[in-house]
mmCIF file with all atom_site columns, C-alpha atoms in Angstrom:
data_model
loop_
_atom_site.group_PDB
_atom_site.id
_atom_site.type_symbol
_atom_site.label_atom_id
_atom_site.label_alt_id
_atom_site.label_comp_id
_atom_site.label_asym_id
_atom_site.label_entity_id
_atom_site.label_seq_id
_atom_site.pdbx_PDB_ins_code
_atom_site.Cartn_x
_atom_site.Cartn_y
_atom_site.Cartn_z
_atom_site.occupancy
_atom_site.B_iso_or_equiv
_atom_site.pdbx_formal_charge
_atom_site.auth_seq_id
_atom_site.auth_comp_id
_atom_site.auth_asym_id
_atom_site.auth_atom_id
_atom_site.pdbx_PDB_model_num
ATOM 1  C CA . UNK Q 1 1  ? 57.435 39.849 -52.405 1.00 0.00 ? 1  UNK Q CA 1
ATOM 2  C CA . UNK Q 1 2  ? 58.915 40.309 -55.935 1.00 0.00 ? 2  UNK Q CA 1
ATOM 3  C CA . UNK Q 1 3  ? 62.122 38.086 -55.312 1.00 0.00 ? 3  UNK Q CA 1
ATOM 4  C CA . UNK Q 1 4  ? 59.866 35.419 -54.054 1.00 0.00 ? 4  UNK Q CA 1
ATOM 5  C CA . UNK Q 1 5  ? 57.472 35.818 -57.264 1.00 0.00 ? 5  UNK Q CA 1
ATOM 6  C CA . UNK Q 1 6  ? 60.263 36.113 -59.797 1.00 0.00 ? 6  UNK Q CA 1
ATOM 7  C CA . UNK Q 1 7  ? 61.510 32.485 -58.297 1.00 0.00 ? 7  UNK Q CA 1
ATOM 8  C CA . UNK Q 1 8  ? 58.096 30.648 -58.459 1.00 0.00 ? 8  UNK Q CA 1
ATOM 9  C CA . UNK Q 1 9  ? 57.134 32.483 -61.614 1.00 0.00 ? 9  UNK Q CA 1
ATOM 10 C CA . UNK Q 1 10 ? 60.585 31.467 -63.559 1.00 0.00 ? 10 UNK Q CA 1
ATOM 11 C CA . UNK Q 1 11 ? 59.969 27.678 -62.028 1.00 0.00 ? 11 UNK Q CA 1
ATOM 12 C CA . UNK Q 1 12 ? 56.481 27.528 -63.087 1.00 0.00 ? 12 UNK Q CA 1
ATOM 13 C CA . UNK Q 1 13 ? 57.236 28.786 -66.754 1.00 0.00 ? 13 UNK Q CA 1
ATOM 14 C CA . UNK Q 1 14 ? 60.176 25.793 -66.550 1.00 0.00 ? 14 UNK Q CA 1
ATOM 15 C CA . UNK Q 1 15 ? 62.753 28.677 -67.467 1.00 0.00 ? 15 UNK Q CA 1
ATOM 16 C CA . UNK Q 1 16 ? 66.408 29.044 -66.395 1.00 0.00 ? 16 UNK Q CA 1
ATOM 17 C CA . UNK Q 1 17 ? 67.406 32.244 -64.969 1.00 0.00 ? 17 UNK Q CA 1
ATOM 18 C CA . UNK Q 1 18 ? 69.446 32.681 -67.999 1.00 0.00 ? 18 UNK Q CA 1
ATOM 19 C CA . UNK Q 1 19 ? 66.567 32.141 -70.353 1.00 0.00 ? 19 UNK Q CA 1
ATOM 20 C CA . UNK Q 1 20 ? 64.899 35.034 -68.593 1.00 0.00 ? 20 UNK Q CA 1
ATOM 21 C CA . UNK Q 1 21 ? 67.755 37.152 -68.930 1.00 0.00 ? 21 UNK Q CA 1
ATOM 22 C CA . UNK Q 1 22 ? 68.451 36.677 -72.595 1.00 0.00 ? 22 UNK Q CA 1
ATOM 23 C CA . UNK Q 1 23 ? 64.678 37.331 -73.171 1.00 0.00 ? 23 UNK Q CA 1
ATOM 24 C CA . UNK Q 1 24 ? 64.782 40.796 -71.559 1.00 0.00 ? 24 UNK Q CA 1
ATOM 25 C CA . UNK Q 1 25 ? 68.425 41.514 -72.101 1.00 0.00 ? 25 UNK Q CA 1
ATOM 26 C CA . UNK Q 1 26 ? 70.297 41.424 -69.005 1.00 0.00 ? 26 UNK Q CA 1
ATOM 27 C CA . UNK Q 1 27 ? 72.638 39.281 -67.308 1.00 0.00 ? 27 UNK Q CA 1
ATOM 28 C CA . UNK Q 1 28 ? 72.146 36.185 -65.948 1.00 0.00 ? 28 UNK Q CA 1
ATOM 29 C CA . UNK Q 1 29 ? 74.209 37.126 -62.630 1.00 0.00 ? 29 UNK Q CA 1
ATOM 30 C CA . UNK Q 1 30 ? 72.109 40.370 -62.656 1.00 0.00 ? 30 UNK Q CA 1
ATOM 31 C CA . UNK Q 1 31 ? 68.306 38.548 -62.455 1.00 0.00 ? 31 UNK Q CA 1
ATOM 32 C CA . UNK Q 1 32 ? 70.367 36.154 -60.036 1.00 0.00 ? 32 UNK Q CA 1
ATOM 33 C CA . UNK Q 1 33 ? 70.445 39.658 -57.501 1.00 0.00 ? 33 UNK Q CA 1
ATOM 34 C CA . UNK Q 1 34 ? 66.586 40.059 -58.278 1.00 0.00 ? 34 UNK Q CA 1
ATOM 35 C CA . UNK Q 1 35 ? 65.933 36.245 -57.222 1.00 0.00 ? 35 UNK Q CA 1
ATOM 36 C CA . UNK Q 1 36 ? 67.749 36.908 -54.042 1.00 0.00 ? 36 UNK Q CA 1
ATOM 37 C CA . UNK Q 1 37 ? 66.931 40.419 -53.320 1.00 0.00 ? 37 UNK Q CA 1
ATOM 38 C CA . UNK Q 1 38 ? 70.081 42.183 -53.235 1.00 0.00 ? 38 UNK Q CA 1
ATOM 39 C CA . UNK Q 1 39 ? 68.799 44.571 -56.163 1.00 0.00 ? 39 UNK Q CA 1
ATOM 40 C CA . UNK Q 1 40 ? 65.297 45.288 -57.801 1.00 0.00 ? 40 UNK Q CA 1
ATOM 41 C CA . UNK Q 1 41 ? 64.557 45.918 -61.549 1.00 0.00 ? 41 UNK Q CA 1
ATOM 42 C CA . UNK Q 1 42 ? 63.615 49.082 -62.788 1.00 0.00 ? 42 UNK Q CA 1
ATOM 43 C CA . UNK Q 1 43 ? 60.066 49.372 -64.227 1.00 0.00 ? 43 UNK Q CA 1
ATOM 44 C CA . UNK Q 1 44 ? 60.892 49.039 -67.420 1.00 0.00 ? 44 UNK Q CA 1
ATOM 45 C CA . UNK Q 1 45 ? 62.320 45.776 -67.114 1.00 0.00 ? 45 UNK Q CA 1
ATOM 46 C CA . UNK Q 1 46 ? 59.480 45.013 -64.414 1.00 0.00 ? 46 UNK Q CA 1
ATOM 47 C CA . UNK Q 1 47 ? 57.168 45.663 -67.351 1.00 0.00 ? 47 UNK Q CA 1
ATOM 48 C CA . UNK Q 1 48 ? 59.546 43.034 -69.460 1.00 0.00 ? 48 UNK Q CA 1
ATOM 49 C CA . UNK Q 1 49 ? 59.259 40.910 -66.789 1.00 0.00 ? 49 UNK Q CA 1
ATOM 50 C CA . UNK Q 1 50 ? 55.684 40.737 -66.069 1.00 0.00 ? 50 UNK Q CA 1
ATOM 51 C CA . UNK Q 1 51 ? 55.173 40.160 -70.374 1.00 0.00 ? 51 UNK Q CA 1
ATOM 52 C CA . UNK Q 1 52 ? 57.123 37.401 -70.394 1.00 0.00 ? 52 UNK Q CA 1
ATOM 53 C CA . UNK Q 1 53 ? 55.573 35.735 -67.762 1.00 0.00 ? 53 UNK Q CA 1
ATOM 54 C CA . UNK Q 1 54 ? 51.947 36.803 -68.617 1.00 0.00 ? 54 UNK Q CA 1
ATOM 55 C CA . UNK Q 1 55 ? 50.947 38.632 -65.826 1.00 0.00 ? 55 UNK Q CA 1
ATOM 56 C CA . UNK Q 1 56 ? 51.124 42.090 -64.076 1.00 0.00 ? 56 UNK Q CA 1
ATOM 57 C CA . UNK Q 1 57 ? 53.394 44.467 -62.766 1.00 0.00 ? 57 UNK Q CA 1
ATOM 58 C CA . UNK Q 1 58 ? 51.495 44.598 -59.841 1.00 0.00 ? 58 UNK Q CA 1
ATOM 59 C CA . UNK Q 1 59 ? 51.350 40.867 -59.300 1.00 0.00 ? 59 UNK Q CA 1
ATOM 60 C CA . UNK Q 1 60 ? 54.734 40.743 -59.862 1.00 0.00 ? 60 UNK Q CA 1
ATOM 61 C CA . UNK Q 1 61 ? 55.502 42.956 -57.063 1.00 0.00 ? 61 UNK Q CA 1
ATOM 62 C CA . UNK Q 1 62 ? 52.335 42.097 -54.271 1.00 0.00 ? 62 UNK Q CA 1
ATOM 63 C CA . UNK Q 1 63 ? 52.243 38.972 -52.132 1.00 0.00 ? 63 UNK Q CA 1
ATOM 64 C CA . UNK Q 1 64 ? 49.032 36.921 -51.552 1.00 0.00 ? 64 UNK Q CA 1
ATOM 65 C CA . UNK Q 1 65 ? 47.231 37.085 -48.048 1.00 0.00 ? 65 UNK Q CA 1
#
């Protein structure tokens, strides 16, 4: 699930969730709803997203079986 991804991704890459915001120019309170799930990112800051943390929209949004 994307919230759950954006969490581990942000803790593997050792960043803090305002790091990631001020990379893709947002607010830190707005990636905060991402991490939780109370909103979702549009795709062009999915596609942000998935640069900075060198990977895939589509892993970004999939879970693992």
């Amino acid at each position: 699930m994307l919230k759950d991804n954006l969490v581990m991704l942000r803790n593997l890459h050792g960043f803090s969730q305002e790091a990631i915001a001020e990379k893709i120019g947002i607010s830190r309170q707005a990636y905060a709803k991402w991490e939780t799930g109370a909103t979702v990112p549009d795709i062009e800051k999915c596609l942000s997203l998935a640069e900075v943390y060198g990977t895939t929209i589509d892993s970004l949004i999939r879970t693992e079986s």
